[in-house]
């Protein structure tokens, strides 16, 4: 299986590039943010809980997020692989993902980390707010909080994959196509 962790700060282009990777490698796309938003829309218990964290730009607790991700992974019988978009965001989530994949006799193949400077992220998120309808894109304070949470809690996850020699840094500046080609090359190398 090809199991890719697509990593990077909010606004780095994970969602956009996931679409490209899904098409190219025929993977199942699991975006924890998208799954939470679908639950909010459906007014489920999980959605109500997640919303209280997401609206502030905070992380949904590990226990809740991990349980949800596990049940999503189990929905797919013999996929070619997964692209994990926005997960793991903490070291506890990374360890849980390793354990889950190991149970299925597979593992993370690579972490592809989109690298984009903070100023550019803010410009992209403000622009995305015009069309995304996302509460957390519309407020500059929430955007700043998401970036701070990323630096504090999520960036250390990169070291987890560096230790396993699975980390690949990708320049996230350029056209969508250029960046997609960098990702393909990193996976095909
Ligand atoms: P995203 O769509 O990846 O930008 O995620 C939007 C929001 O969903 C985040 O700011 C978090 O509140 C929540 N979220 C998404 N993925 C996770 C995760 N792996 N762990 C905790 N919270 C998450």
mmCIF file of C-alpha atoms and ligand atoms in Angstrom:
data_model
loop_
_atom_site.group_PDB
_atom_site.id
_atom_site.type_symbol
_atom_site.label_atom_id
_atom_site.label_comp_id
_atom_site.label_asym_id
_atom_site.label_seq_id
_atom_site.Cartn_x
_atom_site.Cartn_y
_atom_site.Cartn_z
ATOM 1 C CA UNK A 1 0.000 0.000 0.000
ATOM 2 C CA UNK A 2 0.995 3.596 -0.533
ATOM 3 C CA UNK A 3 0.113 5.546 2.608
ATOM 4 C CA UNK A 4 0.977 9.211 2.407
ATOM 5 C CA UNK A 5 0.814 11.765 5.192
ATOM 6 C CA UNK A 6 0.353 15.156 3.542
ATOM 7 C CA UNK A 7 1.625 17.653 6.054
ATOM 8 C CA UNK A 8 1.897 21.403 6.339
ATOM 9 C CA UNK A 9 0.454 24.468 8.043
ATOM 10 C CA UNK A 10 -3.097 25.740 7.363
ATOM 11 C CA UNK A 11 -3.221 27.220 3.882
ATOM 12 C CA UNK A 12 -0.226 25.240 2.605
ATOM 13 C CA UNK A 13 -2.329 23.569 -0.104
ATOM 14 C CA UNK A 14 -2.942 20.134 1.430
ATOM 15 C CA UNK A 15 -6.528 19.890 0.188
ATOM 16 C CA UNK A 16 -5.703 21.000 -3.348
ATOM 17 C CA UNK A 17 -2.713 18.712 -3.656
ATOM 18 C CA UNK A 18 -4.562 15.772 -2.107
ATOM 19 C CA UNK A 19 -6.911 15.884 -5.093
ATOM 20 C CA UNK A 20 -3.940 15.572 -7.448
ATOM 21 C CA UNK A 21 -2.362 12.714 -5.492
ATOM 22 C CA UNK A 22 -5.669 10.852 -5.288
ATOM 23 C CA UNK A 23 -6.033 10.961 -9.080
ATOM 24 C CA UNK A 24 -2.422 10.074 -9.817
ATOM 25 C CA UNK A 25 -2.072 7.154 -7.375
ATOM 26 C CA UNK A 26 -5.714 6.074 -6.897
ATOM 27 C CA UNK A 27 -5.666 6.609 -3.142
ATOM 28 C CA UNK A 28 -8.431 7.055 -0.582
ATOM 29 C CA UNK A 29 -8.433 10.660 0.670
ATOM 30 C CA UNK A 30 -9.045 11.094 4.390
ATOM 31 C CA UNK A 31 -9.168 14.728 5.498
ATOM 32 C CA UNK A 32 -9.998 14.975 9.193
ATOM 33 C CA UNK A 33 -11.012 18.623 8.701
ATOM 34 C CA UNK A 34 -13.453 17.649 5.898
ATOM 35 C CA UNK A 35 -14.897 14.822 8.001
ATOM 36 C CA UNK A 36 -15.428 17.151 10.953
ATOM 37 C CA UNK A 37 -17.070 19.751 8.662
ATOM 38 C CA UNK A 38 -19.410 17.077 7.227
ATOM 39 C CA UNK A 39 -20.382 16.165 10.797
ATOM 40 C CA UNK A 40 -21.037 19.811 11.635
ATOM 41 C CA UNK A 41 -23.262 20.084 8.577
ATOM 42 C CA UNK A 42 -25.105 16.913 9.570
ATOM 43 C CA UNK A 43 -25.460 18.241 13.109
ATOM 44 C CA UNK A 44 -24.115 15.031 14.637
ATOM 45 C CA UNK A 45 -22.859 14.788 18.202
ATOM 46 C CA UNK A 46 -19.299 14.596 16.898
ATOM 47 C CA UNK A 47 -19.917 17.681 14.754
ATOM 48 C CA UNK A 48 -21.214 19.706 17.680
ATOM 49 C CA UNK A 49 -18.216 18.773 19.764
ATOM 50 C CA UNK A 50 -15.691 19.456 16.976
ATOM 51 C CA UNK A 51 -17.262 22.814 16.133
ATOM 52 C CA UNK A 52 -16.510 24.256 19.559
ATOM 53 C CA UNK A 53 -12.793 23.681 18.952
ATOM 54 C CA UNK A 54 -12.653 24.421 15.231
ATOM 55 C CA UNK A 55 -14.341 27.810 15.481
ATOM 56 C CA UNK A 56 -11.531 28.934 17.781
ATOM 57 C CA UNK A 57 -8.779 27.396 15.674
ATOM 58 C CA UNK A 58 -7.942 24.879 18.417
ATOM 59 C CA UNK A 59 -7.329 21.166 17.897
ATOM 60 C CA UNK A 60 -10.138 18.713 18.497
ATOM 61 C CA UNK A 61 -8.968 16.412 21.350
ATOM 62 C CA UNK A 62 -6.779 13.471 20.318
ATOM 63 C CA UNK A 63 -9.075 10.836 21.736
ATOM 64 C CA UNK A 64 -12.006 12.012 19.600
ATOM 65 C CA UNK A 65 -9.941 12.573 16.462
ATOM 66 C CA UNK A 66 -8.128 9.245 16.648
ATOM 67 C CA UNK A 67 -11.348 7.295 17.177
ATOM 68 C CA UNK A 68 -12.950 8.985 14.192
ATOM 69 C CA UNK A 69 -9.933 8.391 11.943
ATOM 70 C CA UNK A 70 -9.791 4.714 12.918
ATOM 71 C CA UNK A 71 -13.425 4.196 12.014
ATOM 72 C CA UNK A 72 -12.914 5.956 8.647
ATOM 73 C CA UNK A 73 -9.886 3.795 7.783
ATOM 74 C CA UNK A 74 -11.865 0.649 8.611
ATOM 75 C CA UNK A 75 -14.607 1.610 6.145
ATOM 76 C CA UNK A 76 -12.307 0.833 3.209
ATOM 77 C CA UNK A 77 -11.654 -2.721 2.159
ATOM 78 C CA UNK A 78 -8.298 -3.338 0.458
ATOM 79 C CA UNK A 79 -7.584 0.182 -0.833
ATOM 80 C CA UNK A 80 -4.407 0.882 -2.804
ATOM 81 C CA UNK A 81 -3.487 3.282 -0.071
ATOM 82 C CA UNK A 82 -4.529 6.345 1.869
ATOM 83 C CA UNK A 83 -3.687 9.979 1.796
ATOM 84 C CA UNK A 84 -3.957 11.418 5.286
ATOM 85 C CA UNK A 85 -4.657 15.136 4.979
ATOM 86 C CA UNK A 86 -4.548 17.134 8.211
ATOM 87 C CA UNK A 87 -3.782 14.036 10.283
ATOM 88 C CA UNK A 88 -1.683 13.378 12.355
ATOM 89 C CA UNK A 89 -1.479 16.789 14.018
ATOM 90 C CA UNK A 90 0.049 15.629 17.310
ATOM 91 C CA UNK A 91 2.656 13.023 18.239
ATOM 92 C CA UNK A 92 -0.062 10.967 19.965
ATOM 93 C CA UNK A 93 -2.003 10.901 16.686
ATOM 94 C CA UNK A 94 1.146 9.848 14.793
ATOM 95 C CA UNK A 95 1.729 6.969 17.201
ATOM 96 C CA UNK A 96 -1.932 5.914 16.915
ATOM 97 C CA UNK A 97 -1.710 5.937 13.116
ATOM 98 C CA UNK A 98 1.386 3.727 13.197
ATOM 99 C CA UNK A 99 -0.407 1.277 15.471
ATOM 100 C CA UNK A 100 -3.545 1.251 13.315
ATOM 101 C CA UNK A 101 -1.632 0.648 10.090
ATOM 102 C CA UNK A 102 0.539 -2.012 11.748
ATOM 103 C CA UNK A 103 -2.646 -3.895 12.703
ATOM 104 C CA UNK A 104 -3.388 -3.993 8.986
ATOM 105 C CA UNK A 105 0.161 -5.112 8.153
ATOM 106 C CA UNK A 106 1.053 -1.828 6.527
ATOM 107 C CA UNK A 107 2.734 1.461 7.452
ATOM 108 C CA UNK A 108 3.159 5.111 6.519
ATOM 109 C CA UNK A 109 5.184 5.214 3.285
ATOM 110 C CA UNK A 110 6.166 8.878 3.494
ATOM 111 C CA UNK A 111 5.341 12.233 5.002
ATOM 112 C CA UNK A 112 5.277 14.939 2.337
ATOM 113 C CA UNK A 113 5.539 18.315 4.055
ATOM 114 C CA UNK A 114 4.480 21.398 2.103
ATOM 115 C CA UNK A 115 6.688 24.316 3.115
ATOM 116 C CA UNK A 116 5.132 27.789 2.828
ATOM 117 C CA UNK A 117 6.191 30.953 4.731
ATOM 118 C CA UNK A 118 3.760 32.348 7.308
ATOM 119 C CA UNK A 119 3.084 35.606 5.441
ATOM 120 C CA UNK A 120 2.019 33.674 2.351
ATOM 121 C CA UNK A 121 -0.258 31.415 4.433
ATOM 122 C CA UNK A 122 -2.121 34.423 5.790
ATOM 123 C CA UNK A 123 -2.628 35.827 2.291
ATOM 124 C CA UNK A 124 -3.912 32.469 1.012
ATOM 125 C CA UNK A 125 -6.287 31.911 3.949
ATOM 126 C CA UNK A 126 -7.748 35.406 3.703
ATOM 127 C CA UNK A 127 -8.354 34.772 0.000
ATOM 128 C CA UNK A 128 -9.852 31.353 0.663
ATOM 129 C CA UNK A 129 -12.266 32.957 3.163
ATOM 130 C CA UNK A 130 -13.977 34.690 0.223
ATOM 131 C CA UNK A 131 -15.192 31.329 -1.107
ATOM 132 C CA UNK A 132 -14.737 28.622 1.544
ATOM 133 C CA UNK A 133 -17.570 29.682 3.834
ATOM 134 C CA UNK A 134 -15.340 28.502 6.682
ATOM 135 C CA UNK A 135 -15.750 30.352 9.980
ATOM 136 C CA UNK A 136 -12.091 29.643 10.816
ATOM 137 C CA UNK A 137 -10.854 31.309 7.585
ATOM 138 C CA UNK A 138 -12.876 34.483 8.080
ATOM 139 C CA UNK A 139 -11.293 35.821 11.264
ATOM 140 C CA UNK A 140 -7.630 36.942 11.314
ATOM 141 C CA UNK A 141 -7.362 36.103 15.037
ATOM 142 C CA UNK A 142 -8.524 32.546 14.410
ATOM 143 C CA UNK A 143 -6.101 32.248 11.486
ATOM 144 C CA UNK A 144 -3.248 33.390 13.745
ATOM 145 C CA UNK A 145 -4.320 30.883 16.392
ATOM 146 C CA UNK A 146 -4.326 28.039 13.861
ATOM 147 C CA UNK A 147 -0.817 28.968 12.764
ATOM 148 C CA UNK A 148 0.369 29.192 16.394
ATOM 149 C CA UNK A 149 -1.222 25.826 17.237
ATOM 150 C CA UNK A 150 0.489 24.385 14.183
ATOM 151 C CA UNK A 151 3.895 25.673 15.320
ATOM 152 C CA UNK A 152 3.431 24.535 18.890
ATOM 153 C CA UNK A 153 1.645 21.183 18.578
ATOM 154 C CA UNK A 154 1.837 19.996 14.997
ATOM 155 C CA UNK A 155 5.263 21.005 13.659
ATOM 156 C CA UNK A 156 6.969 18.595 16.140
ATOM 157 C CA UNK A 157 5.232 15.700 14.340
ATOM 158 C CA UNK A 158 7.733 16.202 11.490
ATOM 159 C CA UNK A 159 10.546 14.977 13.774
ATOM 160 C CA UNK A 160 8.556 11.799 14.432
ATOM 161 C CA UNK A 161 8.787 10.939 10.714
ATOM 162 C CA UNK A 162 12.332 12.277 10.347
ATOM 163 C CA UNK A 163 13.379 9.704 12.946
ATOM 164 C CA UNK A 164 11.862 7.025 10.700
ATOM 165 C CA UNK A 165 13.536 8.558 7.618
ATOM 166 C CA UNK A 166 10.126 9.172 6.046
ATOM 167 C CA UNK A 167 10.071 12.974 6.005
ATOM 168 C CA UNK A 168 10.223 14.760 2.631
ATOM 169 C CA UNK A 169 10.130 18.561 2.589
ATOM 170 C CA UNK A 170 8.428 20.006 -0.517
ATOM 171 C CA UNK A 171 8.597 23.624 -1.643
ATOM 172 C CA UNK A 172 4.949 24.728 -1.500
ATOM 173 C CA UNK A 173 5.422 27.918 -3.510
ATOM 174 C CA UNK A 174 4.665 27.901 -7.237
ATOM 175 C CA UNK A 175 1.843 26.872 -9.512
ATOM 176 C CA UNK A 176 -0.475 24.038 -8.439
ATOM 177 C CA UNK A 177 0.985 21.945 -11.252
ATOM 178 C CA UNK A 178 4.618 22.631 -10.272
ATOM 179 C CA UNK A 179 3.935 21.656 -6.692
ATOM 180 C CA UNK A 180 2.037 18.532 -7.792
ATOM 181 C CA UNK A 181 5.033 17.474 -9.874
ATOM 182 C CA UNK A 182 7.350 17.936 -6.883
ATOM 183 C CA UNK A 183 5.073 15.699 -4.833
ATOM 184 C CA UNK A 184 4.950 13.004 -7.539
ATOM 185 C CA UNK A 185 8.739 13.039 -7.841
ATOM 186 C CA UNK A 186 9.146 12.696 -4.091
ATOM 187 C CA UNK A 187 6.832 9.672 -4.049
ATOM 188 C CA UNK A 188 8.304 8.030 -7.112
ATOM 189 C CA UNK A 189 11.904 8.480 -5.896
HETATM 190 P P1 LIG B 1 -8.300 21.622 8.321
HETATM 191 O O1 LIG B 1 -9.463 21.432 7.416
HETATM 192 O O2 LIG B 1 -7.279 20.511 8.199
HETATM 193 O O3 LIG B 1 -7.696 22.987 8.219
HETATM 194 O O4 LIG B 1 -8.847 21.490 9.811
HETATM 195 C C1 LIG B 1 -9.794 22.419 10.322
HETATM 196 C C2 LIG B 1 -9.907 22.252 11.818
HETATM 197 O O5 LIG B 1 -10.366 20.938 12.142
HETATM 198 C C3 LIG B 1 -8.613 22.406 12.618
HETATM 199 O O6 LIG B 1 -8.303 23.760 12.892
HETATM 200 C C4 LIG B 1 -8.956 21.620 13.881
HETATM 201 O O7 LIG B 1 -9.804 22.368 14.725
HETATM 202 C C5 LIG B 1 -9.764 20.462 13.323
HETATM 203 N N1 LIG B 1 -8.892 19.325 12.974
HETATM 204 C C6 LIG B 1 -8.675 18.829 11.730
HETATM 205 N N2 LIG B 1 -7.838 17.788 11.774
HETATM 206 C C7 LIG B 1 -7.503 17.629 13.077
HETATM 207 C C8 LIG B 1 -6.641 16.744 13.770
HETATM 208 N N3 LIG B 1 -5.936 15.812 13.111
HETATM 209 N N4 LIG B 1 -6.533 16.871 15.113
HETATM 210 C C9 LIG B 1 -7.245 17.802 15.794
HETATM 211 N N5 LIG B 1 -8.050 18.695 15.198
HETATM 212 C C10 LIG B 1 -8.186 18.610 13.852
#
